[in-house]
Amino acid sequence: ADNGLLREQLSVWARFGDGMVEPLLRGRLSGIPVLIVAGRGAGADLLDTIEDRVTAAGATRAGRIVLTDRWGLTQEAARERLAVALSLDAGGGPSPPSAADLMERAVGALAARLAVPSDLSEAADPISALAEAGFLDLDGVAASGFPPPGALVLAVAGESPAPGAQDPLPALVGALAGRRPLVVAQPLASPERLVPGVRADAALAATVGTVDHADTLPGQISIVYALADARTGKPAVHYGIRRGATAIAPPGGM
């Protein structure tokens, strides 16, 4: 009986939340392109839901970039493939670069490319090269003028990397900060350290908004408000229930 009552209460709150979404989000991101960059293993259903919330706020979809398992760089073949893709020196000499060094250089090249609109058909375009080499999965990414001018970036955490594997997403967030308006998010159950890492860095925390409950309705509403704040240059707000959160949801909107 208690379980049945709790289910009914949850149903009431779920229906109430669904009814409140449209007026809370309407017009918050009108005409603003939003690009999603997701870590390996980020759930497709979650990414679809977040995209739906963002477009409900009036944003346009600038596409989705998902970082693949190949970024782990645990095997020499993957390191060589990454170096070739970006015309980096994989190291044939006595002191070849480490996986961390290759990662830093590759992430820097990707961040620099995402900061400036360009065509994927351009010679040695980093995004095209990384996609062809299997390091990126692209969805809805325009072949020309990508990312669109004024695009906001939402970074969504994926699964934790295997022991000893490299994780490019935190480094990419750090490299993109200051180049494009940026928000980072992760679901409640995510073991990823993306959001805590941003909150622990004073410089990033001041400019990069975070959401640690992206798989909940309040979290998805918070993502939209955090993106809107990032677009206008307002101080970053950290939404959720984990350490470093400053609010569970936008008080003005709720």
GROMACS .gro file of N, CA and C in nm, residues 34-101:
model
  204
   34VAL      N    1   2.288   2.530  -3.046
   34VAL     CA    2   2.350   2.460  -2.934
   34VAL      C    3   2.415   2.331  -2.986
   35LEU      N    4   2.542   2.317  -2.958
   35LEU     CA    5   2.619   2.199  -2.996
   35LEU      C    6   2.641   2.112  -2.872
   36ILE      N    7   2.610   1.984  -2.882
   36ILE     CA    8   2.635   1.890  -2.773
   36ILE      C    9   2.763   1.812  -2.801
   37VAL      N   10   2.853   1.813  -2.703
   37VAL     CA   11   2.974   1.732  -2.709
   37VAL      C   12   2.966   1.633  -2.593
   38ALA      N   13   2.962   1.505  -2.625
   38ALA     CA   14   2.937   1.403  -2.521
   38ALA      C   15   3.056   1.310  -2.507
   39GLY      N   16   3.077   1.265  -2.383
   39GLY     CA   17   3.181   1.167  -2.356
   39GLY      C   18   3.139   1.028  -2.400
   40ARG      N   19   3.235   0.939  -2.405
   40ARG     CA   20   3.209   0.801  -2.446
   40ARG      C   21   3.106   0.737  -2.352
   41GLY      N   22   3.012   0.667  -2.411
   41GLY     CA   23   2.913   0.597  -2.330
   41GLY      C   24   2.798   0.683  -2.281
   42ALA      N   25   2.795   0.809  -2.319
   42ALA     CA   26   2.680   0.892  -2.280
   42ALA      C   27   2.555   0.832  -2.344
   43GLY      N   28   2.450   0.817  -2.266
   43GLY     CA   29   2.330   0.751  -2.314
   43GLY      C   30   2.262   0.828  -2.425
   44ALA      N   31   2.230   0.760  -2.535
   44ALA     CA   32   2.164   0.825  -2.647
   44ALA      C   33   2.026   0.878  -2.606
   45ASP      N   34   1.955   0.804  -2.521
   45ASP     CA   35   1.822   0.850  -2.477
   45ASP      C   36   1.833   0.980  -2.399
   46LEU      N   37   1.933   0.989  -2.312
   46LEU     CA   38   1.952   1.112  -2.236
   46LEU      C   39   1.987   1.228  -2.328
   47LEU      N   40   2.076   1.205  -2.423
   47LEU     CA   41   2.114   1.311  -2.516
   47LEU      C   42   1.995   1.355  -2.599
   48ASP      N   43   1.911   1.260  -2.642
   48ASP     CA   44   1.790   1.296  -2.717
   48ASP      C   45   1.697   1.383  -2.633
   49THR      N   46   1.680   1.345  -2.506
   49THR     CA   47   1.591   1.421  -2.418
   49THR      C   48   1.644   1.562  -2.396
   50ILE      N   49   1.773   1.574  -2.373
   50ILE     CA   50   1.833   1.706  -2.353
   50ILE      C   51   1.815   1.791  -2.479
   51GLU      N   52   1.837   1.732  -2.595
   51GLU     CA   53   1.816   1.807  -2.720
   51GLU      C   54   1.671   1.852  -2.733
   52ASP      N   55   1.578   1.767  -2.694
   52ASP     CA   56   1.436   1.805  -2.701
   52ASP      C   57   1.408   1.923  -2.608
   53ARG      N   58   1.466   1.924  -2.488
   53ARG     CA   59   1.443   2.036  -2.396
   53ARG      C   60   1.503   2.164  -2.452
   54VAL      N   61   1.621   2.152  -2.510
   54VAL     CA   62   1.689   2.270  -2.564
   54VAL      C   63   1.610   2.328  -2.681
   55THR      N   64   1.560   2.242  -2.769
   55THR     CA   65   1.482   2.293  -2.882
   55THR      C   66   1.346   2.346  -2.836
   56ALA      N   67   1.292   2.290  -2.727
   56ALA     CA   68   1.168   2.344  -2.672
   56ALA      C   69   1.187   2.487  -2.623
   57ALA      N   70   1.312   2.522  -2.589
   57ALA     CA   71   1.344   2.658  -2.546
   57ALA      C   72   1.369   2.750  -2.665
   58GLY      N   73   1.356   2.696  -2.788
   58GLY     CA   74   1.372   2.778  -2.908
   58GLY      C   75   1.507   2.768  -2.974
   59ALA      N   76   1.598   2.688  -2.917
   59ALA     CA   77   1.732   2.675  -2.975
   59ALA      C   78   1.726   2.594  -3.105
   60THR      N   79   1.829   2.609  -3.187
   60THR     CA   80   1.846   2.526  -3.304
   60THR      C   81   1.955   2.423  -3.276
   61ARG      N   82   1.943   2.306  -3.334
   61ARG     CA   83   2.040   2.200  -3.311
   61ARG      C   84   2.161   2.222  -3.400
   62ALA      N   85   2.276   2.242  -3.336
   62ALA     CA   86   2.400   2.259  -3.410
   62ALA      C   87   2.470   2.126  -3.432
   63GLY      N   88   2.412   2.018  -3.382
   63GLY     CA   89   2.471   1.886  -3.401
   63GLY      C   90   2.517   1.825  -3.271
   64ARG      N   91   2.571   1.705  -3.285
   64ARG     CA   92   2.617   1.628  -3.170
   64ARG      C   93   2.751   1.562  -3.205
   65ILE      N   94   2.848   1.578  -3.117
   65ILE     CA   95   2.978   1.513  -3.132
   65ILE      C   96   2.998   1.422  -3.012
   66VAL      N   97   3.020   1.293  -3.037
   66VAL     CA   98   3.043   1.198  -2.929
   66VAL      C   99   3.186   1.147  -2.939
   67LEU      N  100   3.260   1.156  -2.830
   67LEU     CA  101   3.396   1.106  -2.823
   67LEU      C  102   3.391   0.954  -2.805
   68THR      N  103   3.469   0.882  -2.881
   68THR     CA  104   3.462   0.736  -2.881
   68THR      C  105   3.567   0.673  -2.790
   69ASP      N  106   3.562   0.540  -2.782
   69ASP     CA  107   3.656   0.464  -2.699
   69ASP      C  108   3.801   0.480  -2.743
   70ARG      N  109   3.822   0.517  -2.868
   70ARG     CA  110   3.959   0.524  -2.919
   70ARG      C  111   4.044   0.628  -2.847
   71TRP      N  112   3.978   0.725  -2.782
   71TRP     CA  113   4.053   0.825  -2.707
   71TRP      C  114   4.124   0.765  -2.585
   72GLY      N  115   4.092   0.644  -2.550
   72GLY     CA  116   4.160   0.584  -2.436
   72GLY      C  117   4.310   0.573  -2.455
   73LEU      N  118   4.353   0.555  -2.582
   73LEU     CA  119   4.496   0.552  -2.618
   73LEU      C  120   4.575   0.448  -2.538
   74THR      N  121   4.509   0.338  -2.505
   74THR     CA  122   4.579   0.234  -2.429
   74THR      C  123   4.664   0.145  -2.520
   75GLN      N  124   4.640   0.151  -2.651
   75GLN     CA  125   4.715   0.069  -2.745
   75GLN      C  126   4.796   0.158  -2.838
   76GLU      N  127   4.910   0.109  -2.878
   76GLU     CA  128   4.998   0.186  -2.965
   76GLU      C  129   4.931   0.218  -3.098
   77ALA      N  130   4.850   0.125  -3.148
   77ALA     CA  131   4.782   0.150  -3.276
   77ALA      C  132   4.690   0.271  -3.268
   78ALA      N  133   4.621   0.287  -3.155
   78ALA     CA  134   4.532   0.402  -3.139
   78ALA      C  135   4.613   0.532  -3.132
   79ARG      N  136   4.727   0.528  -3.064
   79ARG     CA  137   4.812   0.648  -3.055
   79ARG      C  138   4.865   0.686  -3.193
   80GLU      N  139   4.906   0.588  -3.269
   80GLU     CA  140   4.956   0.616  -3.403
   80GLU      C  141   4.845   0.671  -3.492
   81ARG      N  142   4.726   0.614  -3.480
   81ARG     CA  143   4.613   0.661  -3.561
   81ARG      C  144   4.579   0.806  -3.526
   82LEU      N  145   4.581   0.841  -3.397
   82LEU     CA  146   4.552   0.979  -3.356
   82LEU      C  147   4.658   1.074  -3.410
   83ALA      N  148   4.784   1.034  -3.401
   83ALA     CA  149   4.891   1.119  -3.450
   83ALA      C  150   4.879   1.141  -3.600
   84VAL      N  151   4.848   1.037  -3.675
   84VAL     CA  152   4.834   1.050  -3.819
   84VAL      C  153   4.714   1.138  -3.854
   85ALA      N  154   4.603   1.122  -3.782
   85ALA     CA  155   4.482   1.198  -3.811
   85ALA      C  156   4.506   1.348  -3.803
   86LEU      N  157   4.586   1.390  -3.706
   86LEU     CA  158   4.609   1.533  -3.685
   86LEU      C  159   4.749   1.577  -3.727
   87SER      N  160   4.817   1.491  -3.803
   87SER     CA  161   4.951   1.522  -3.852
   87SER      C  162   5.045   1.556  -3.737
   88LEU      N  163   5.032   1.482  -3.627
   88LEU     CA  164   5.120   1.498  -3.513
   88LEU      C  165   5.234   1.398  -3.524
   89ASP      N  166   5.340   1.425  -3.453
   89ASP     CA  167   5.453   1.334  -3.450
   89ASP      C  168   5.425   1.223  -3.349
   90ALA      N  169   5.401   1.103  -3.400
   90ALA     CA  170   5.371   0.992  -3.310
   90ALA      C  171   5.494   0.946  -3.236
   91GLY      N  172   5.608   0.987  -3.284
   91GLY     CA  173   5.730   0.954  -3.212
   91GLY      C  174   5.795   0.830  -3.266
   92GLY      N  175   5.895   0.849  -3.350
   92GLY     CA  176   5.972   0.736  -3.397
   92GLY      C  177   6.111   0.740  -3.339
   93GLY      N  178   6.140   0.845  -3.264
   93GLY     CA  179   6.273   0.865  -3.210
   93GLY      C  180   6.291   0.795  -3.077
   94PRO      N  181   6.398   0.831  -3.007
   94PRO     CA  182   6.428   0.763  -2.880
   94PRO      C  183   6.328   0.793  -2.769
   95SER      N  184   6.261   0.908  -2.776
   95SER     CA  185   6.167   0.946  -2.669
   95SER      C  186   6.032   0.983  -2.730
   96PRO      N  187   5.952   0.884  -2.771
   96PRO     CA  188   5.822   0.914  -2.829
   96PRO      C  189   5.732   0.980  -2.727
   97PRO      N  190   5.640   1.066  -2.771
   97PRO     CA  191   5.550   1.134  -2.677
   97PRO      C  192   5.461   1.034  -2.606
   98SER      N  193   5.426   1.065  -2.485
   98SER     CA  194   5.337   0.978  -2.408
   98SER      C  195   5.194   0.994  -2.458
   99ALA      N  196   5.107   0.902  -2.412
   99ALA     CA  197   4.966   0.913  -2.447
   99ALA      C  198   4.909   1.045  -2.396
  100ALA      N  199   4.951   1.088  -2.278
  100ALA     CA  200   4.902   1.214  -2.223
  100ALA      C  201   4.944   1.332  -2.309
  101ASP      N  202   5.068   1.329  -2.360
  101ASP     CA  203   5.115   1.437  -2.447
  101ASP      C  204   5.035   1.442  -2.576
   0.00000   0.00000   0.00000
